[in-house]
Amino acid sequence: TYLSTEAWQFGTTAYAIPGNEVCADCGSSEPPTWAAMVGEADAVLVCNECCGGHRALGVHLSAPLSLKMDRWSDEKRQRLLSSGNRAVNATLEAHAAAAQCKPSSEADVSAKHVFVRSKYERRAFAAEGDGELLPSTPPGRRCAGGAPQQVHAGILIVRLIRAHDLIAADFTGKSDPYVKATCGKAKSKTRVIR
């Protein structure tokens, strides 16, 4: 589900750019739902699993945005539409070793994250790079960027439309309908619906 018709139209335009129909980092043919703003002027489309590797890099190297749920500034839209997976990979995967080191879509998440770090943080597969992957980080350990390896599985949207048969919870004898959600350490609460 897209945030709006405008978001859907932008996503359709982004997918039409050559190379954007697959993940820039693992080649997954499942349509990528995330974009990563990389470097000063580029952007690529990535799958859910590779998106976790981009988040671990930190926003100074890569800032992921959802194609479906985030609001995009005109500058970021233009960034994606003027670069894209094929153009960025022509630069950041120019080294002969890139093809050997690039994980497949079936590879372990940690292998994908190591490739993402090597490609964007060290620029190991650019023409001037050394063509070597960073040493693998054991599962559960923190990466150099300080964030744990993660799979960004998506976004949960909760819409509270109405509530009935609530227990009177305040001094006026009425309840305020809202939902509290917890996922791991993340907690959220919807607005009160009256």
XYZ file of N, CA, C and O in Angstrom, residues 1 16 19 32 43-44 69 101 156 163 188:
44
model
N 0.841 -1.181 0.000
C 0.000 0.000 0.000
C 0.883 1.240 0.000
O 1.807 1.353 0.803
N 10.874 2.339 -13.536
C 11.075 2.362 -14.989
C 12.516 2.687 -15.382
O 12.917 2.451 -16.525
N 17.625 -0.892 -14.488
C 18.357 -1.420 -13.333
C 17.586 -1.309 -12.037
O 17.884 -2.016 -11.070
N 12.204 -3.753 -5.332
C 12.717 -3.061 -4.150
C 11.710 -2.027 -3.649
O 11.082 -1.332 -4.437
N 21.405 7.842 -5.621
C 20.391 7.061 -4.917
C 20.216 5.737 -5.640
O 20.349 5.665 -6.862
N 19.947 4.677 -4.876
C 19.712 3.344 -5.436
C 18.464 2.752 -4.787
O 18.076 3.162 -3.694
N 6.033 4.617 1.772
C 5.492 5.268 2.962
C 6.117 6.607 3.346
O 5.544 7.337 4.136
N 32.258 -10.923 -5.515
C 31.920 -10.637 -4.122
C 30.451 -10.292 -3.896
O 29.957 -10.404 -2.791
N 4.766 -1.105 9.841
C 3.446 -1.474 10.326
C 2.601 -0.216 10.416
O 3.017 0.779 11.013
N -13.886 2.441 18.366
C -13.804 1.478 19.460
C -15.173 1.413 20.125
O -15.924 2.383 20.129
N 5.118 2.575 20.269
C 4.383 3.632 19.602
C 2.952 3.655 20.122
O 2.460 2.660 20.650
